Short mmCIF file of C-alpha atoms and ligand atoms in Angstrom, two decimals:
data_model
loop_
_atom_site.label_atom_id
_atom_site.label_comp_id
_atom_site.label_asym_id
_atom_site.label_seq_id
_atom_site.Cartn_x
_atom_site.Cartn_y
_atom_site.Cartn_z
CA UNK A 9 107.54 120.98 84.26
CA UNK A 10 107.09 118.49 87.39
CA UNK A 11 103.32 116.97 86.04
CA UNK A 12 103.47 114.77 83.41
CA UNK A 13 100.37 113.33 81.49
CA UNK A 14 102.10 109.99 80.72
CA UNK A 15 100.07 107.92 77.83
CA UNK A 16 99.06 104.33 77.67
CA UNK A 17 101.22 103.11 75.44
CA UNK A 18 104.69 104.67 77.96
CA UNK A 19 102.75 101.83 80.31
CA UNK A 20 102.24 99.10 78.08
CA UNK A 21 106.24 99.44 76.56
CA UNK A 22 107.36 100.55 80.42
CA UNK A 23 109.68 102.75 78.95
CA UNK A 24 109.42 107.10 79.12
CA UNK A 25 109.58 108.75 75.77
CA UNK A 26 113.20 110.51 76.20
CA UNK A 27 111.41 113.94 75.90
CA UNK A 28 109.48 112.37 79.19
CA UNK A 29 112.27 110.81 80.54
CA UNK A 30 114.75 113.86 80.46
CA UNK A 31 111.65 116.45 81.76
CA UNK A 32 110.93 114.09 85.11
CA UNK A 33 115.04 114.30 85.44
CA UNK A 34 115.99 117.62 85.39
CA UNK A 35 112.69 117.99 87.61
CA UNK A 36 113.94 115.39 90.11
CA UNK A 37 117.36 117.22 89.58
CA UNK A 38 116.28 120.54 90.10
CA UNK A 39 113.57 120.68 92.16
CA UNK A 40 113.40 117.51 93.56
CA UNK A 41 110.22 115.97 92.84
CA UNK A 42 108.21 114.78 89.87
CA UNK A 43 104.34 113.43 89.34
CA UNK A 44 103.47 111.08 86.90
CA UNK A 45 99.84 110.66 86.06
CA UNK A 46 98.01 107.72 84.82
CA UNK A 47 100.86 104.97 85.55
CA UNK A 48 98.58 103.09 88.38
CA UNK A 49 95.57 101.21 87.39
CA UNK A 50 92.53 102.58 89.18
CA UNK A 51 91.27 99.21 89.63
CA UNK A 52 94.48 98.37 91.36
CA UNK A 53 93.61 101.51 93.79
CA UNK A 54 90.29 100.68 94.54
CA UNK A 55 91.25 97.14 95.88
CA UNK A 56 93.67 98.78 98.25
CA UNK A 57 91.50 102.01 99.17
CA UNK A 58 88.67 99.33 100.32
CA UNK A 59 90.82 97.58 102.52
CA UNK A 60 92.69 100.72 103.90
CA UNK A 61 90.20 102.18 104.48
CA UNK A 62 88.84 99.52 106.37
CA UNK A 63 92.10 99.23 108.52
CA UNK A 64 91.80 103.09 109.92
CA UNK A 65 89.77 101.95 112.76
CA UNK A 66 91.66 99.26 113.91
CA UNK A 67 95.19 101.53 114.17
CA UNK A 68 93.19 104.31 115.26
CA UNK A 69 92.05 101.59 117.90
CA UNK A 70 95.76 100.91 119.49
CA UNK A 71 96.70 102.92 122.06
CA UNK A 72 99.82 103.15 121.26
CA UNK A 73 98.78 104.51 117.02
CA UNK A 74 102.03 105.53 115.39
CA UNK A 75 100.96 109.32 114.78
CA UNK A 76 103.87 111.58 113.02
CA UNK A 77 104.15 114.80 114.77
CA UNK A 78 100.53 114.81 115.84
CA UNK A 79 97.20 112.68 115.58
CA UNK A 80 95.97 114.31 112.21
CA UNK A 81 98.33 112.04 110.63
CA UNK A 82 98.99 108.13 110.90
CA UNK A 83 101.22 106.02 109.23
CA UNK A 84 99.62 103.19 107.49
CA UNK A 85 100.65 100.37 105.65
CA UNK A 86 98.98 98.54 103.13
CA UNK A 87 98.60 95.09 103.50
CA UNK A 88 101.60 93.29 102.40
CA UNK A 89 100.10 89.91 100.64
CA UNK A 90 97.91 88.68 97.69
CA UNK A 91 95.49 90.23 96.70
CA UNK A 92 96.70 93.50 97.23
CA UNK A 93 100.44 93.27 95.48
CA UNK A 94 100.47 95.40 92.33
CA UNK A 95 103.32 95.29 89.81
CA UNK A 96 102.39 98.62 89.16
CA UNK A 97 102.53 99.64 92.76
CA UNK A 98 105.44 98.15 94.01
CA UNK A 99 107.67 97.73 90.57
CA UNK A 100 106.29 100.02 88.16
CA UNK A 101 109.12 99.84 85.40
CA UNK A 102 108.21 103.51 84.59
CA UNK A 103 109.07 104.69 87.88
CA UNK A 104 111.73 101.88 88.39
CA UNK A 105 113.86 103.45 85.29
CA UNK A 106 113.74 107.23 87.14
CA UNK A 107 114.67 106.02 90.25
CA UNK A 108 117.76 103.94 88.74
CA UNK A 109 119.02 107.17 86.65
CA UNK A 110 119.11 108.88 89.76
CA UNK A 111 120.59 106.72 92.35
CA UNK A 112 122.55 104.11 89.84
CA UNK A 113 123.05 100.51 89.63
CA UNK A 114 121.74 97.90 92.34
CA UNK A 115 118.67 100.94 93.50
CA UNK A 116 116.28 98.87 96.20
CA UNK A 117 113.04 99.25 98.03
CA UNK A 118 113.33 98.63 101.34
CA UNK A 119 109.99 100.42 102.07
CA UNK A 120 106.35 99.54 101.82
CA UNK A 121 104.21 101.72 104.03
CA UNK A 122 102.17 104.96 103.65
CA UNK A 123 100.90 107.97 105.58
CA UNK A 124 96.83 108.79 106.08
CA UNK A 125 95.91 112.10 107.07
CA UNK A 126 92.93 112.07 109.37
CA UNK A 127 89.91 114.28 109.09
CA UNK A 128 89.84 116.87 110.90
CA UNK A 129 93.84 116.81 111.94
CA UNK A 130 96.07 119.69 111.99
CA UNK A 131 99.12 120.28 109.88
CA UNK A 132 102.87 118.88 110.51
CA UNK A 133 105.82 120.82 110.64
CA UNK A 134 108.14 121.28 107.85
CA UNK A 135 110.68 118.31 107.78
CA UNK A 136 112.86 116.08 105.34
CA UNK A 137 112.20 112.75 105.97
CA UNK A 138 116.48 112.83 105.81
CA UNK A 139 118.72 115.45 106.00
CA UNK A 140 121.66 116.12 104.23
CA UNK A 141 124.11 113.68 105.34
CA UNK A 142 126.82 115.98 106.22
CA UNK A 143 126.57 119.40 108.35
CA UNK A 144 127.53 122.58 106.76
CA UNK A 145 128.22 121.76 103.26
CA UNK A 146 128.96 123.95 100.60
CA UNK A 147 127.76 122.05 97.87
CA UNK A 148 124.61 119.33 98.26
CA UNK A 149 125.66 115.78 97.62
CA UNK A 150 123.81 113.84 94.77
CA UNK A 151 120.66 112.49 96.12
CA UNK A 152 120.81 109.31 97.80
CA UNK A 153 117.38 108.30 98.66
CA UNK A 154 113.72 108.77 96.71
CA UNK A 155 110.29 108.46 98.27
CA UNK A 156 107.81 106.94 95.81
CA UNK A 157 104.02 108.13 96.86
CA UNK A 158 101.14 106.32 95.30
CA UNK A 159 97.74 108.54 96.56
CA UNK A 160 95.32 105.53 96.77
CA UNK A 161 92.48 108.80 96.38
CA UNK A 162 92.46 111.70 94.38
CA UNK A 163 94.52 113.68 96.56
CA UNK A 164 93.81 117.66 96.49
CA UNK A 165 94.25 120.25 99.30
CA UNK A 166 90.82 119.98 100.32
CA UNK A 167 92.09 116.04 101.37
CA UNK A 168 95.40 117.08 102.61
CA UNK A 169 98.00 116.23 99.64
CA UNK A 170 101.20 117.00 100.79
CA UNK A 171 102.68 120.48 100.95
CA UNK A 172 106.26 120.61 99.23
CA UNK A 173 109.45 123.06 98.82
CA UNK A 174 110.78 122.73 95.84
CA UNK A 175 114.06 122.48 95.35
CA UNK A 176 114.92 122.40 99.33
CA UNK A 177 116.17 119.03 98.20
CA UNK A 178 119.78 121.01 97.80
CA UNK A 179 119.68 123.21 100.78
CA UNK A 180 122.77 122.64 103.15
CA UNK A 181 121.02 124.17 105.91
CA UNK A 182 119.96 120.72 107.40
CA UNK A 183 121.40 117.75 108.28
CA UNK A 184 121.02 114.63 109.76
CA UNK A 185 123.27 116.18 112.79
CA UNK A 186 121.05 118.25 114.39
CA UNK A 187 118.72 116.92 116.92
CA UNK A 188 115.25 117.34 115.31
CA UNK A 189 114.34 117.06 111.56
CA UNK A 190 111.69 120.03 111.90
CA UNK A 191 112.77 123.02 110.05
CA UNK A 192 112.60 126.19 112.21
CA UNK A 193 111.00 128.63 111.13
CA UNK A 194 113.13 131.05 110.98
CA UNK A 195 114.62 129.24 108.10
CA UNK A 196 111.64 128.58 106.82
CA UNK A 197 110.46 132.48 106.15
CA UNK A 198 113.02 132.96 103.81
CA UNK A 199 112.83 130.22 102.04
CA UNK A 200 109.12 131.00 101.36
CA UNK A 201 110.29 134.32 99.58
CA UNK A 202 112.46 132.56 97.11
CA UNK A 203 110.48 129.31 96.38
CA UNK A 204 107.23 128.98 98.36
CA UNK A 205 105.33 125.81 98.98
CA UNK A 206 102.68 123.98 97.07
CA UNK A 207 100.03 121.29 97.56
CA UNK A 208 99.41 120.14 93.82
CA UNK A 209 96.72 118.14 93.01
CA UNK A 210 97.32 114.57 92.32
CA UNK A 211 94.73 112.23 91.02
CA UNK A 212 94.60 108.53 91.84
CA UNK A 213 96.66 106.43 89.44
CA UNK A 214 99.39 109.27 89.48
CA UNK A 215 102.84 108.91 91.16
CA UNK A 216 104.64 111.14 92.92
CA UNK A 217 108.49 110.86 93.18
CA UNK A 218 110.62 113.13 95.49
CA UNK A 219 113.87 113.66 96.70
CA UNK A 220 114.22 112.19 100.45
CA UNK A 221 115.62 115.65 101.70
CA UNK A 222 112.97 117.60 100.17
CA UNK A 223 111.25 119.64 102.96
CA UNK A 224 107.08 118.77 102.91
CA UNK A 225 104.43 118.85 105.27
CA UNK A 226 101.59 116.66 106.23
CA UNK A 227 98.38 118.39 105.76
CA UNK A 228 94.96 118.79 107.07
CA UNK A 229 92.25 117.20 105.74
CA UNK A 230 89.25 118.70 105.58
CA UNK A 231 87.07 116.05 104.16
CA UNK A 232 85.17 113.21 106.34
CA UNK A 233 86.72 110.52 104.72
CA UNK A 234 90.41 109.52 105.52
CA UNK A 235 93.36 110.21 102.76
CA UNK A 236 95.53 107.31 102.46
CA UNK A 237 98.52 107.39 100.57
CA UNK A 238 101.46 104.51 100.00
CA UNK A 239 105.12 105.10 100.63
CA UNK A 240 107.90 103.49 99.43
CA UNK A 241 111.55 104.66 99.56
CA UNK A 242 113.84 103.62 96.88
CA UNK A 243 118.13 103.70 98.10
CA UNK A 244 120.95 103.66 96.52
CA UNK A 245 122.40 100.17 96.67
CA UNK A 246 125.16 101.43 99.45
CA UNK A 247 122.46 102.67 101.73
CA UNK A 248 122.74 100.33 105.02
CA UNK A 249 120.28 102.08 107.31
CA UNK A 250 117.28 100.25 105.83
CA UNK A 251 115.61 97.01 107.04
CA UNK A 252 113.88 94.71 105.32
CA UNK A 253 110.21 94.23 104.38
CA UNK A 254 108.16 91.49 105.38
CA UNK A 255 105.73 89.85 102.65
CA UNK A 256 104.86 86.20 102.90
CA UNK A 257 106.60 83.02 101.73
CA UNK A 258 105.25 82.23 98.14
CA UNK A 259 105.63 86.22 97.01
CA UNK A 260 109.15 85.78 95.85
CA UNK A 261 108.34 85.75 92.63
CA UNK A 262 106.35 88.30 92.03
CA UNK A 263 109.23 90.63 93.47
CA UNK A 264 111.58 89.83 90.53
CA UNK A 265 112.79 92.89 88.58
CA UNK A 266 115.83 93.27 86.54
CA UNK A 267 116.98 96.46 87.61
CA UNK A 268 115.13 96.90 91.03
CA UNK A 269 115.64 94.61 94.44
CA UNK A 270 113.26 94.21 96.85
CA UNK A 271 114.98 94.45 100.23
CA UNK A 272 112.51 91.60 101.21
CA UNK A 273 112.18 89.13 104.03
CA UNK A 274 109.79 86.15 102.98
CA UNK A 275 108.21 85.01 106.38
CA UNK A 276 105.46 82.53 107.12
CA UNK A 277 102.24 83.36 108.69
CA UNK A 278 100.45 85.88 109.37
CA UNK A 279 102.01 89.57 108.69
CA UNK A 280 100.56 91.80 111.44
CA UNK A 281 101.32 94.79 109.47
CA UNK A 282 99.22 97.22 111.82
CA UNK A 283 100.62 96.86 114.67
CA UNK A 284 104.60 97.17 113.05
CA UNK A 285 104.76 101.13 113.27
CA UNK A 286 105.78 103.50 115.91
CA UNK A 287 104.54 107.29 116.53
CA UNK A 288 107.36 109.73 115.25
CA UNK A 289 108.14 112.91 117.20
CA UNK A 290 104.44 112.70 118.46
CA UNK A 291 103.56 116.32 120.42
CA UNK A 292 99.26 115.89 120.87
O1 AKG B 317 100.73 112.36 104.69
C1 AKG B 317 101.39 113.20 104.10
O2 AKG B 317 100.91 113.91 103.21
C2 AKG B 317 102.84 113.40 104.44
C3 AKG B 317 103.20 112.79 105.76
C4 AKG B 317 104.62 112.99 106.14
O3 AKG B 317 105.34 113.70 105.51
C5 AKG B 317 105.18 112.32 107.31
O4 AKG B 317 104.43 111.78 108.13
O5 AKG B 317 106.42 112.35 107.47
#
């Protein structure tokens, strides 16, 4: 079970029942993902979609747009200041208490950024955003890394919600060694017989948490309007290949949690959070 209807009052208290809390675990565990619907306030998502979608055009404008793999998909980051900082978003306890259980004491963000898929683009390859850490193992480490996805639309495959092989998350085939993160294909056929891909359908206000290695796949859209969805990346608190986030002086507050850290830098001025992003492994 990897789609769980969570209720109002798991929101209110910020707390999983344990039947909840043990189902998104062993799904996290075993196949390494989880989606939790209704933990976002829609009202939250329509603030952001407005302005996201508003701030297509002006990446899509740079000549230099930070594509991933090709130009159906950009990467996109919401706008990191008032009004558009949601507790739910960026510290939702609900989320906050999976991602601890998994990757223990002193867990951080140190990402706040998000991927649109364009209409009209074609699909990625298969990739993990990381690899296993080591080559050749014989047994998959625990995981080290979660990416937290907040869909800021209903996201369904006629929008391009992203493809995902479950329970890749423990395959030693991949590491961080090799020289590209793509998965060939000729790894990828047989891994399609055993467990093959799926593109669930994840309505706004859900979350959708998955294990960093887990092979997925932008897709295309085949709508007219763009797809935007938020990314964050919660680490274990030994992780030291992460950088901090920029959000304005006078946010500091708002980015105090008891369990999770913010691996914030508090600047002053304007954030030019469009321009910040490069193109990754870009073939047009
Ligand atoms: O936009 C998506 O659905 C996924 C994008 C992605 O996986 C990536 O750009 O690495």
């Amino acid at each position: 079970m990897n789609n769980l209807a969570i209720t109002p009052e798991e929101c209110s208290q910020g707390q999983l029942t344990p039947q909840h809390f043990e189902t998104a675990i062993t799904a996290l565990r075993n196949d390494g993902y989880v989606i939790l619907n209704n933990v976002v306030d829609c009202s939250h998502l329509q603030t952001l979609r407005e302005r996201m979608l508003a701030d297509v055009a002006s990446i899509l404008a740079r000549e230099d747009a930070p594509f991933n793999f090709n130009t159906g998909n950009v990467q996109q980051d919401p706008p990191p200041f008032p009004p558009y900082l949601f507790r739910d978003v960026l510290l939702n306890d609900l989320v906050i208490s999976l991602t601890r259980a998994i990757l223990g004491p002193g867990v951080k963000n140190s990402y706040y950024s998000g991927n649109t898929a364009l209409p009209g683009g074609k699909r990625q390859p298969v990739h993990p955003d990381v690899a296993q850490l080591w080559p050749d193992l014989e047994q998959p480490t625990p995981a080290f890394g979660l990416v937290v996805n907040v869909p800021v639309v209903d996201m369904d495959a006629q929008n391009g919600s992203t493809e995902i092989w479950p329970g890749t998350h423990l395959d030693p085939t991949c590491s961080i060694h090799e020289g590209s993160q793509r998965i060939p294909q000729t790894i990828l056929e047989p891994r399609r017989a055993i467990y093959p891909p799926i593109q669930p359908t994840v309505p706004a206000g859900s979350v959708v948490i998955r294990d960093i290695r887990l092979w997925h796949a932008g897709m295309p859209n085949h709508t007219d309007q763009p797809r935007p969805m938020i990314a964050m990346i919660h680490w274990c608190s030994w992780w030291a290949n992460d950088e901090p986030i920029s959000f304005p002086k006078g946010t500091e507050e708002f980015f105090t949690h008891p369990i999770l850290k913010t691996n914030a830098r508090f600047v002053e001025g304007d954030i030019n959070y469009l321009l910040h992003n490069k193109a990754y492994d870009l073939q047009k």
